[in-house]
Amino acid sequence: ERFSGGNIFDHATYPRPSRLDCDRLNEIHAPTLVLRGGLDTPEFVRRANLLTEEIAGARLEVIPDAGHFINLEAPGVFNRAVDRFLKEV
């Protein structure tokens, strides 16, 4: 079955967990690369910053001249960033 995304809107069928994921980010203990576009909206900038601040050792990389879909807007830059990160860890 395909994921419908219904949990975002249908809170009766998909109740919210007692503890939000954003309150559990400090439980992540894995190398983490956070990518965001330099043209991202303020909300996605906020979210990228939250991930970077709350996940121990997370690294933020901003891809200039890209919006939220970095892998589609700048695939070469995206692939190089991910490849570089994977080689480091």
mmCIF file of C-alpha atoms in Angstrom:
data_model
loop_
_atom_site.group_PDB
_atom_site.id
_atom_site.type_symbol
_atom_site.label_atom_id
_atom_site.label_comp_id
_atom_site.label_asym_id
_atom_site.label_seq_id
_atom_site.Cartn_x
_atom_site.Cartn_y
_atom_site.Cartn_z
ATOM 1 C CA GLU A 1 0.000 0.000 0.000
ATOM 2 C CA ARG A 2 1.258 3.461 -0.843
ATOM 3 C CA PHE A 3 1.746 6.048 1.865
ATOM 4 C CA SER A 4 -0.985 8.626 1.444
ATOM 5 C CA GLY A 5 0.415 11.296 3.734
ATOM 6 C CA GLY A 6 -2.906 11.184 5.568
ATOM 7 C CA ASN A 7 -1.217 11.351 8.933
ATOM 8 C CA ILE A 8 -0.431 14.991 8.268
ATOM 9 C CA PHE A 9 -4.092 15.979 8.087
ATOM 10 C CA ASP A 10 -6.267 13.159 9.444
ATOM 11 C CA HIS A 11 -5.657 13.229 13.199
ATOM 12 C CA ALA A 12 -8.655 10.999 13.932
ATOM 13 C CA THR A 13 -7.259 8.054 11.959
ATOM 14 C CA TYR A 14 -3.619 8.898 12.609
ATOM 15 C CA PRO A 15 -3.382 10.220 16.183
ATOM 16 C CA ARG A 16 -0.374 12.278 17.180
ATOM 17 C CA PRO A 17 2.223 10.408 19.219
ATOM 18 C CA SER A 18 2.525 11.348 22.874
ATOM 19 C CA ARG A 19 6.042 12.617 22.233
ATOM 20 C CA LEU A 20 6.771 14.553 19.048
ATOM 21 C CA ASP A 21 9.677 13.521 16.851
ATOM 22 C CA CYS A 22 11.249 16.967 17.158
ATOM 23 C CA ASP A 23 11.482 16.401 20.926
ATOM 24 C CA ARG A 24 13.482 13.206 20.315
ATOM 25 C CA LEU A 25 16.183 14.528 17.983
ATOM 26 C CA ASN A 26 18.765 14.360 20.763
ATOM 27 C CA GLU A 27 18.344 10.574 20.698
ATOM 28 C CA ILE A 28 20.008 10.390 17.292
ATOM 29 C CA HIS A 29 23.608 9.258 17.641
ATOM 30 C CA ALA A 30 24.580 8.762 14.025
ATOM 31 C CA PRO A 31 26.573 10.943 11.666
ATOM 32 C CA THR A 32 24.065 13.377 10.230
ATOM 33 C CA LEU A 33 24.273 15.715 7.272
ATOM 34 C CA VAL A 34 21.556 18.356 7.025
ATOM 35 C CA LEU A 35 21.256 19.911 3.583
ATOM 36 C CA ARG A 36 19.171 22.940 2.768
ATOM 37 C CA GLY A 37 18.901 25.257 -0.161
ATOM 38 C CA GLY A 38 20.110 28.819 -0.016
ATOM 39 C CA LEU A 39 16.751 29.825 -1.490
ATOM 40 C CA ASP A 40 14.727 27.756 0.976
ATOM 41 C CA THR A 41 11.718 29.321 2.683
ATOM 42 C CA PRO A 42 12.105 30.627 6.249
ATOM 43 C CA GLU A 43 10.230 27.616 7.645
ATOM 44 C CA PHE A 44 12.627 25.142 6.044
ATOM 45 C CA VAL A 45 15.599 27.231 7.185
ATOM 46 C CA ARG A 46 14.188 27.019 10.719
ATOM 47 C CA ARG A 47 13.748 23.264 10.457
ATOM 48 C CA ALA A 48 17.266 22.717 9.113
ATOM 49 C CA ASN A 49 18.667 24.800 11.953
ATOM 50 C CA LEU A 50 16.625 22.829 14.493
ATOM 51 C CA LEU A 51 17.950 19.525 13.157
ATOM 52 C CA THR A 52 21.506 20.819 13.215
ATOM 53 C CA GLU A 53 21.207 22.177 16.746
ATOM 54 C CA GLU A 54 19.417 19.198 18.285
ATOM 55 C CA ILE A 55 21.278 16.269 16.680
ATOM 56 C CA ALA A 56 24.681 15.938 18.318
ATOM 57 C CA GLY A 57 27.454 16.501 15.795
ATOM 58 C CA ALA A 58 25.097 17.195 12.885
ATOM 59 C CA ARG A 59 26.593 19.234 10.082
ATOM 60 C CA LEU A 60 24.628 21.785 8.070
ATOM 61 C CA GLU A 61 25.516 22.471 4.473
ATOM 62 C CA VAL A 62 23.714 25.168 2.511
ATOM 63 C CA ILE A 63 23.501 24.713 -1.247
ATOM 64 C CA PRO A 64 23.380 28.182 -2.819
ATOM 65 C CA ASP A 65 21.026 28.839 -5.724
ATOM 66 C CA ALA A 66 18.744 25.935 -4.768
ATOM 67 C CA GLY A 67 15.398 25.835 -3.055
ATOM 68 C CA HIS A 68 13.918 22.962 -1.080
ATOM 69 C CA PHE A 69 14.365 20.230 -3.719
ATOM 70 C CA ILE A 70 18.149 20.342 -3.861
ATOM 71 C CA ASN A 71 18.440 16.868 -5.350
ATOM 72 C CA LEU A 72 16.321 18.000 -8.311
ATOM 73 C CA GLU A 73 17.478 21.610 -8.614
ATOM 74 C CA ALA A 74 21.214 20.988 -8.217
ATOM 75 C CA PRO A 75 21.729 17.226 -8.499
ATOM 76 C CA GLY A 76 25.475 17.413 -9.114
ATOM 77 C CA VAL A 77 26.079 19.620 -6.080
ATOM 78 C CA PHE A 78 23.749 17.457 -3.997
ATOM 79 C CA ASN A 79 25.483 14.236 -5.030
ATOM 80 C CA ARG A 80 28.944 15.666 -4.329
ATOM 81 C CA ALA A 81 27.859 16.862 -0.863
ATOM 82 C CA VAL A 82 26.413 13.463 0.035
ATOM 83 C CA ASP A 83 29.406 11.611 -1.421
ATOM 84 C CA ARG A 84 31.855 13.821 0.490
ATOM 85 C CA PHE A 85 29.925 13.276 3.724
ATOM 86 C CA LEU A 86 29.771 9.492 3.265
ATOM 87 C CA LYS A 87 33.504 9.322 2.586
ATOM 88 C CA GLU A 88 34.200 11.294 5.776
ATOM 89 C CA VAL A 89 32.129 9.004 7.961
#
